[in-house]
Amino acid sequence: MGALGLGLSARNQTRPVRARTQADFLRRAYRLNGRWVTEAEFFQAGTVSGAGGSIRRGGRLTPADAPRVGDTGLLIEDPRTNWVTAYAAPVDLARVSLRLAGGSGPATLTLEEDGAALEAAGLDAITGGRAYKLDNRMGTTPARLQIQGASPDDQPLALSAYVRGGAGRLRTAYTDLQTGGFTATDGYRRVTALQSDGLAAGARAVNDLMWVEAAPGEAVWVACPQMETGNWASSYIPTHGAAGVRTRDQISFPRAALGLDLDEGSLRVELGEHRRGRVAARIIGTDGPHGASLLNFVGNSDTQIGTYNGESVLISYTTLDTVREPFVCMLSWGLHGQKLSVGDGVSSESSEPVAIFSRIYIAQNKDGDSGAFNMIVRNFDIK
């Protein structure tokens, strides 16, 4: 029996083997079936669809049918809708207004040129270099930026916005979100809040779906407000006077293009932040039988990773907080079966063969169901 009990060749046991295919999304370095290639050439070997409409490095938008590779890796997300109807690059105060908690006061709402601060945050292109300024420095009660929109009834809502300046709160109108408070900051940062039980019919108005509050004595600059259905905030979806929609990211590769050998080989994947979209979320799915996958989360767990060949499951465990910490999972296979390891966990072995397939899918299965919201793949390699 060879190394790892998997019947791997003696050559592979005695010295490191360079990956046939490698995608380092952090360094943006790519090797495809033994040949170094550009990022464009790498993705042209597969199929990319739907990936568009969110911010990437430098404040640019990724066009449709292009991968979203940024500073933290490759981002894969499910469809979402931004129910806010204010403009991503506003030219006036259309679809926003000022509301004072006490009914009157000296607070003001203006549209300001804030190009330097927005550029530093990578938001200059998408905002046109402009942001809303809610100035409540002379106020004694909270002042509110009211943002127009319409959301579904009784569904969990995730709110987000980029803010700088003083302290305040992000919230739905007429509710008191305890998770939406933010403190003073010099540069723009994204703040989020969750309305877990949603809003009942009649509990909000189109003219003030979402509020950003400035506390008494504070001035707050606001850009890119978002309200979406879900339990966490996904990447920003631009709006232009109507709700904005982001379609599903779908990325897949033929097995042959990657040089992936079903008889003997290995797959190593490093993940960053993720939010599982469903039970048994895929990390690397396949077009194999019965939803077979090379790597997937097991059930609702964030610390159990499995491989499923269509008939049996092999599971490995880790003690890492995999939601927040980058972690590595690796699957090796050969004549005598498979070995699976994840993070700092104990490796698991099986005599069962690896799944039979002709195509792999990143963070989804062959039907296009995404494995997770906000799933960031830092790198993967195949030997």
Coordinates of C-alpha atoms in Angstrom, one line a residue:
M1 CA 0.0 0.0 0.0
G2 CA 1.4 3.5 -0.9
A3 CA 1.6 6.7 1.1
L4 CA -1.5 7.6 3.1
G5 CA -2.7 4.0 2.5
L6 CA -3.9 5.2 -0.9
G7 CA -1.6 3.4 -3.3
L8 CA 0.1 6.6 -4.4
S9 CA 3.3 6.2 -6.5
A10 CA 6.8 6.0 -5.0
R11 CA 7.7 9.2 -6.9
N12 CA 4.9 11.1 -5.2
Q13 CA 6.1 9.8 -1.8
T14 CA 9.7 11.0 -2.0
R15 CA 9.4 14.5 -3.3
P16 CA 6.8 17.3 -3.6
V17 CA 4.8 17.3 -6.8
R18 CA 4.0 20.6 -8.5
A19 CA 0.3 21.1 -8.8
R20 CA -1.0 20.4 -12.3
T21 CA -3.6 23.1 -11.8
Q22 CA -3.4 25.9 -9.3
A23 CA -5.5 29.0 -8.7
D24 CA -4.1 31.4 -6.2
F25 CA -6.9 34.0 -6.1
L26 CA -5.0 36.2 -3.5
R27 CA -1.9 36.6 -5.6
R28 CA -3.8 36.2 -8.8
A29 CA -1.5 33.5 -10.1
Y30 CA -2.8 30.6 -12.2
R31 CA -1.5 27.3 -13.5
L32 CA -3.7 25.2 -15.8
N33 CA -2.9 21.5 -16.5
G34 CA 0.8 22.1 -16.2
R35 CA 1.0 25.5 -17.8
W36 CA 1.1 29.0 -16.3
V37 CA -1.7 31.1 -17.7
T38 CA -3.3 34.5 -17.2
E39 CA -6.4 35.0 -15.1
A40 CA -8.5 35.4 -18.2
E41 CA -7.1 32.2 -19.8
F42 CA -7.7 30.3 -16.6
F43 CA -11.4 31.2 -16.4
Q44 CA -11.8 30.8 -20.2
A45 CA -11.1 27.1 -19.7
G46 CA -14.4 26.8 -17.8
T47 CA -17.8 28.5 -17.7
V48 CA -18.5 31.7 -15.8
S49 CA -22.0 33.2 -15.7
G50 CA -24.1 35.6 -13.7
A51 CA -21.2 37.1 -11.7
G52 CA -21.9 40.8 -11.9
G53 CA -23.2 43.8 -10.0
S54 CA -21.0 44.0 -6.9
I55 CA -18.0 46.0 -5.9
R56 CA -14.5 44.6 -6.4
R57 CA -11.1 46.2 -5.9
G58 CA -10.9 49.9 -6.7
G59 CA -14.6 50.5 -6.6
R60 CA -15.1 48.9 -10.0
L61 CA -18.1 46.7 -10.9
T62 CA -17.5 43.3 -12.1
P63 CA -19.3 42.9 -15.5
A64 CA -21.8 40.1 -16.1
D65 CA -20.3 36.7 -16.8
A66 CA -17.0 37.5 -15.2
P67 CA -15.5 36.1 -12.0
R68 CA -15.4 38.3 -8.9
V69 CA -11.7 38.1 -7.8
G70 CA -10.7 40.7 -5.2
D71 CA -8.3 41.3 -2.4
T72 CA -9.7 38.4 -0.3
G73 CA -10.1 35.8 -3.0
L74 CA -12.8 34.6 -5.3
L75 CA -16.3 35.5 -4.1
I76 CA -19.3 33.2 -4.9
E77 CA -22.8 34.4 -3.9
D78 CA -26.4 33.4 -4.5
P79 CA -29.0 35.8 -6.0
R80 CA -30.1 38.8 -3.8
T81 CA -32.2 41.9 -4.2
N82 CA -31.4 45.3 -2.7
W83 CA -34.8 46.7 -1.9
V84 CA -33.6 50.2 -1.5
T85 CA -34.4 52.5 -4.4
A86 CA -32.0 55.4 -3.7
Y87 CA -29.2 55.9 -6.3
A88 CA -25.8 54.4 -5.9
A89 CA -24.3 57.5 -7.6
P90 CA -26.7 60.2 -6.5
V91 CA -26.8 63.6 -8.1
D92 CA -29.5 65.0 -5.8
L93 CA -31.6 64.0 -2.8
A94 CA -34.1 62.0 -4.8
R95 CA -35.5 59.0 -2.9
V96 CA -34.0 60.1 0.4
S97 CA -35.2 62.6 3.0
L98 CA -34.5 64.0 6.5
R99 CA -36.5 63.0 9.6
L100 CA -36.0 64.3 13.1
A101 CA -36.8 62.2 16.1
G102 CA -38.2 65.1 18.0
G103 CA -40.1 66.5 15.1
S104 CA -38.0 69.6 14.7
G105 CA -34.4 70.7 15.1
P106 CA -31.3 72.2 13.3
A107 CA -30.1 69.0 11.6
T108 CA -29.5 69.1 7.8
L109 CA -29.2 66.5 5.0
T110 CA -27.0 67.3 2.0
L111 CA -25.3 65.6 -0.9
E112 CA -21.5 66.1 -0.6
E113 CA -18.5 65.6 -2.8
D114 CA -16.4 63.2 -0.8
G115 CA -14.1 61.7 -3.4
A116 CA -10.9 61.3 -1.4
A117 CA -12.5 59.3 1.4
L118 CA -14.6 57.3 -1.0
E119 CA -11.6 56.5 -3.1
A120 CA -9.7 55.3 -0.1
A121 CA -12.5 52.9 0.6
G122 CA -12.7 51.7 -3.0
L123 CA -16.1 53.3 -3.5
D124 CA -15.3 56.3 -5.7
A125 CA -16.4 54.8 -9.1
I126 CA -19.7 53.3 -7.9
T127 CA -20.8 56.4 -6.0
G128 CA -19.5 59.0 -8.4
G129 CA -17.5 60.4 -5.5
R130 CA -20.6 61.6 -3.7
A131 CA -22.2 60.7 -0.3
Y132 CA -25.1 61.8 1.8
K133 CA -24.1 64.0 4.8
L134 CA -26.4 63.9 7.8
D135 CA -25.3 66.8 10.0
N136 CA -26.7 66.6 13.5
R137 CA -23.9 68.4 15.4
M138 CA -26.3 71.0 16.8
G139 CA -29.1 68.5 17.5
T140 CA -30.3 67.2 20.9
T141 CA -32.2 64.2 19.5
P142 CA -31.3 61.7 16.7
A143 CA -31.5 62.8 13.1
R144 CA -32.4 60.3 10.4
L145 CA -31.6 59.8 6.8
Q146 CA -34.8 58.2 5.4
I147 CA -34.3 55.9 2.4
Q148 CA -37.1 54.8 0.1
G149 CA -37.8 51.3 -1.0
A150 CA -40.2 48.3 -0.6
S151 CA -39.4 44.9 1.0
P152 CA -41.4 41.6 1.3
D153 CA -43.5 41.0 4.4
D154 CA -42.4 38.9 7.4
Q155 CA -39.0 37.8 6.1
P156 CA -35.6 38.4 7.8
L157 CA -33.9 41.5 6.5
A158 CA -30.2 42.4 6.5
L159 CA -29.3 46.1 6.4
S160 CA -25.9 47.6 5.4
A161 CA -24.3 50.9 4.5
Y162 CA -20.9 52.5 4.3
V163 CA -20.5 55.2 6.9
R164 CA -17.9 57.6 8.2
G165 CA -17.8 60.4 10.7
G166 CA -19.7 60.3 14.0
A167 CA -21.7 57.7 15.9
G168 CA -25.2 56.5 14.9
R169 CA -27.4 53.6 14.1
L170 CA -28.6 51.6 11.1
R171 CA -32.1 50.4 11.4
T172 CA -35.4 49.7 9.7
A173 CA -38.0 52.4 10.1
Y174 CA -40.3 52.1 13.2
T175 CA -38.2 49.3 14.8
D176 CA -35.4 49.5 17.3
L177 CA -32.6 47.3 16.1
Q178 CA -30.1 46.7 18.8
T179 CA -27.4 45.4 16.4
G180 CA -27.1 48.4 14.1
G181 CA -25.2 50.9 16.3
F182 CA -21.9 52.2 15.0
T183 CA -19.1 54.4 16.5
A184 CA -17.2 57.2 15.1
T185 CA -14.6 56.5 12.3
D186 CA -12.4 58.6 10.1
G187 CA -12.8 56.5 6.9
Y188 CA -15.7 54.6 5.4
R189 CA -16.5 51.2 6.8
R190 CA -19.4 49.0 6.2
V191 CA -21.9 48.6 9.1
T192 CA -24.7 46.0 9.2
A193 CA -27.8 45.2 11.2
L194 CA -30.3 42.3 11.2
Q195 CA -34.1 42.4 11.5
S196 CA -34.5 38.7 12.1
D197 CA -38.3 38.6 12.1
G198 CA -38.8 40.9 9.2
L199 CA -41.5 43.6 8.9
A200 CA -45.2 42.9 8.9
A201 CA -47.5 44.4 6.3
G202 CA -48.2 48.0 7.2
A203 CA -45.2 48.2 9.5
R204 CA -43.3 50.5 7.1
A205 CA -43.8 53.0 4.4
V206 CA -42.2 53.3 0.9
N207 CA -40.8 56.7 1.8
D208 CA -38.8 55.5 4.8
L209 CA -38.0 51.8 4.5
M210 CA -34.6 52.2 6.0
W211 CA -33.0 54.7 8.4
V212 CA -29.5 55.8 9.1
E213 CA -29.4 57.7 12.3
A214 CA -26.8 60.3 13.4
A215 CA -26.7 60.6 17.2
P216 CA -27.0 64.1 18.8
G217 CA -23.9 66.1 18.3
E218 CA -22.7 63.9 15.4
A219 CA -22.3 64.2 11.6
V220 CA -22.4 61.1 9.5
W221 CA -21.6 60.5 5.8
V222 CA -23.5 57.6 4.2
A223 CA -22.9 55.7 0.9
C224 CA -24.3 52.5 -0.7
P225 CA -27.3 51.7 1.6
Q226 CA -28.7 48.2 1.2
M227 CA -31.6 46.2 2.5
E228 CA -31.9 42.6 1.4
T229 CA -33.8 39.5 2.4
G230 CA -31.7 37.1 4.4
N231 CA -29.8 36.6 7.7
W232 CA -26.6 38.4 6.7
A233 CA -25.5 41.2 4.5
S234 CA -24.0 40.1 1.1
S235 CA -21.9 42.3 -1.1
Y236 CA -23.4 45.6 -2.3
I237 CA -25.9 45.6 -5.1
P238 CA -26.1 49.0 -6.9
T239 CA -29.5 50.7 -7.3
H240 CA -30.6 53.3 -9.7
G241 CA -34.1 54.5 -8.7
A242 CA -35.4 51.0 -8.4
A243 CA -34.5 47.8 -6.5
G244 CA -31.3 46.2 -7.7
V245 CA -30.8 42.5 -8.5
R246 CA -27.7 40.4 -8.4
T247 CA -27.9 37.0 -10.2
R248 CA -26.2 33.9 -9.0
D249 CA -22.4 33.4 -9.5
Q250 CA -21.8 30.1 -11.4
I251 CA -18.3 28.8 -12.1
S252 CA -17.4 25.4 -13.4
F253 CA -14.6 23.6 -15.2
P254 CA -14.3 20.4 -17.2
R255 CA -12.3 17.8 -15.4
A256 CA -10.0 17.3 -18.4
A257 CA -9.1 21.0 -18.6
L258 CA -7.8 20.9 -15.1
G259 CA -5.8 17.7 -15.6
L260 CA -7.7 16.0 -12.8
D261 CA -7.1 12.2 -12.7
L262 CA -9.8 10.0 -11.2
D263 CA -7.3 7.1 -10.6
E264 CA -4.9 9.0 -8.4
G265 CA -4.6 12.6 -7.3
S266 CA -5.4 15.2 -4.7
L267 CA -7.4 18.4 -4.3
R268 CA -6.6 21.1 -1.8
V269 CA -8.9 24.1 -1.2
E270 CA -8.4 27.1 1.2
L271 CA -11.5 28.9 2.1
G272 CA -12.0 32.3 3.7
E273 CA -15.2 33.7 5.2
H274 CA -18.4 31.8 4.3
R275 CA -22.0 31.7 5.2
R276 CA -23.7 28.4 4.3
G277 CA -26.7 28.9 2.2
R278 CA -28.2 25.5 2.8
V279 CA -27.7 22.0 4.3
A280 CA -24.8 20.1 2.9
A281 CA -23.5 23.2 1.1
R282 CA -21.0 22.3 -1.6
I283 CA -17.4 23.6 -1.6
I284 CA -16.4 21.7 -4.7
G285 CA -19.4 20.0 -6.4
T286 CA -19.5 17.7 -9.4
D287 CA -21.8 16.5 -12.1
G288 CA -21.5 13.0 -10.7
P289 CA -24.4 10.7 -9.7
H290 CA -26.8 11.6 -6.9
G291 CA -25.3 15.0 -6.1
A292 CA -21.8 13.6 -5.7
S293 CA -19.2 16.2 -4.4
L294 CA -15.5 16.3 -3.8
L295 CA -15.8 18.6 -0.7
N296 CA -18.9 19.8 1.1
F297 CA -20.1 20.9 4.5
V298 CA -21.9 18.1 6.4
G299 CA -25.5 18.9 7.3
N300 CA -25.8 22.2 9.1
S301 CA -22.2 22.0 10.6
D302 CA -19.5 24.5 10.0
T303 CA -16.8 22.3 11.4
Q304 CA -17.5 19.0 9.6
I305 CA -16.3 18.6 6.0
G306 CA -17.2 15.6 3.9
T307 CA -16.7 14.0 0.5
Y308 CA -19.7 12.2 -1.2
N309 CA -19.2 9.8 -4.1
G310 CA -22.9 9.4 -4.7
E311 CA -23.2 6.4 -2.4
S312 CA -21.2 7.0 0.8
V313 CA -19.9 9.9 2.8
L314 CA -16.4 10.3 4.3
I315 CA -16.2 13.0 7.1
S316 CA -13.4 14.9 8.7
Y317 CA -13.7 17.4 11.6
T318 CA -11.9 20.6 12.7
T319 CA -12.0 22.7 15.9
L320 CA -11.4 26.0 13.9
D321 CA -14.0 28.7 13.8
T322 CA -14.3 28.1 10.0
V323 CA -16.9 30.9 9.5
R324 CA -14.3 33.5 10.5
E325 CA -10.9 31.8 10.1
P326 CA -9.4 30.7 6.8
F327 CA -9.0 27.0 6.7
V328 CA -7.7 24.3 4.4
C329 CA -9.4 21.0 3.4
M330 CA -7.7 18.4 1.3
L331 CA -8.9 15.2 -0.4
S332 CA -6.4 12.6 -1.7
W333 CA -7.4 9.5 -3.6
G334 CA -5.7 6.5 -5.2
L335 CA -6.0 2.7 -5.7
H336 CA -7.0 1.9 -2.2
G337 CA -9.5 4.7 -1.5
Q338 CA -9.6 8.2 -0.2
K339 CA -8.1 10.4 2.6
L340 CA -9.8 13.6 3.8
S341 CA -8.4 16.2 6.2
V342 CA -9.6 19.7 7.2
G343 CA -7.9 22.4 9.2
D344 CA -6.4 21.1 12.4
G345 CA -8.7 18.1 12.5
V346 CA -7.9 14.4 12.4
S347 CA -7.7 12.9 9.0
S348 CA -10.3 10.3 7.9
E349 CA -9.7 7.5 5.4
S350 CA -12.0 5.3 3.4
S351 CA -11.6 2.4 1.0
E352 CA -14.4 3.8 -1.2
P353 CA -13.5 5.3 -4.5
V354 CA -13.7 9.0 -5.3
A355 CA -16.8 10.2 -7.2
I356 CA -16.9 9.7 -10.9
F357 CA -17.6 12.9 -12.8
S358 CA -16.6 15.0 -15.8
R359 CA -17.0 18.5 -14.4
I360 CA -16.5 20.4 -11.1
Y361 CA -18.5 23.3 -9.8
I362 CA -17.1 25.9 -7.3
A363 CA -19.4 26.4 -4.3
Q364 CA -22.3 24.7 -6.0
N365 CA -23.6 21.5 -7.5
K366 CA -24.4 20.7 -11.1
D367 CA -27.9 22.2 -10.9
G368 CA -26.3 25.6 -10.1
D369 CA -27.3 25.8 -6.4
S370 CA -24.7 27.8 -4.6
G371 CA -23.0 26.2 -1.6
A372 CA -22.9 29.3 0.5
F373 CA -23.5 33.0 0.6
N374 CA -20.3 35.1 0.8
M375 CA -18.1 32.1 0.1
I376 CA -14.6 33.3 -0.5
V377 CA -12.2 30.8 -2.1
R378 CA -8.6 31.9 -1.4
N379 CA -6.9 29.2 -3.5
F380 CA -7.1 25.7 -4.7
D381 CA -4.7 23.2 -6.4
I382 CA -4.9 19.8 -8.0
K383 CA -2.1 17.3 -8.2

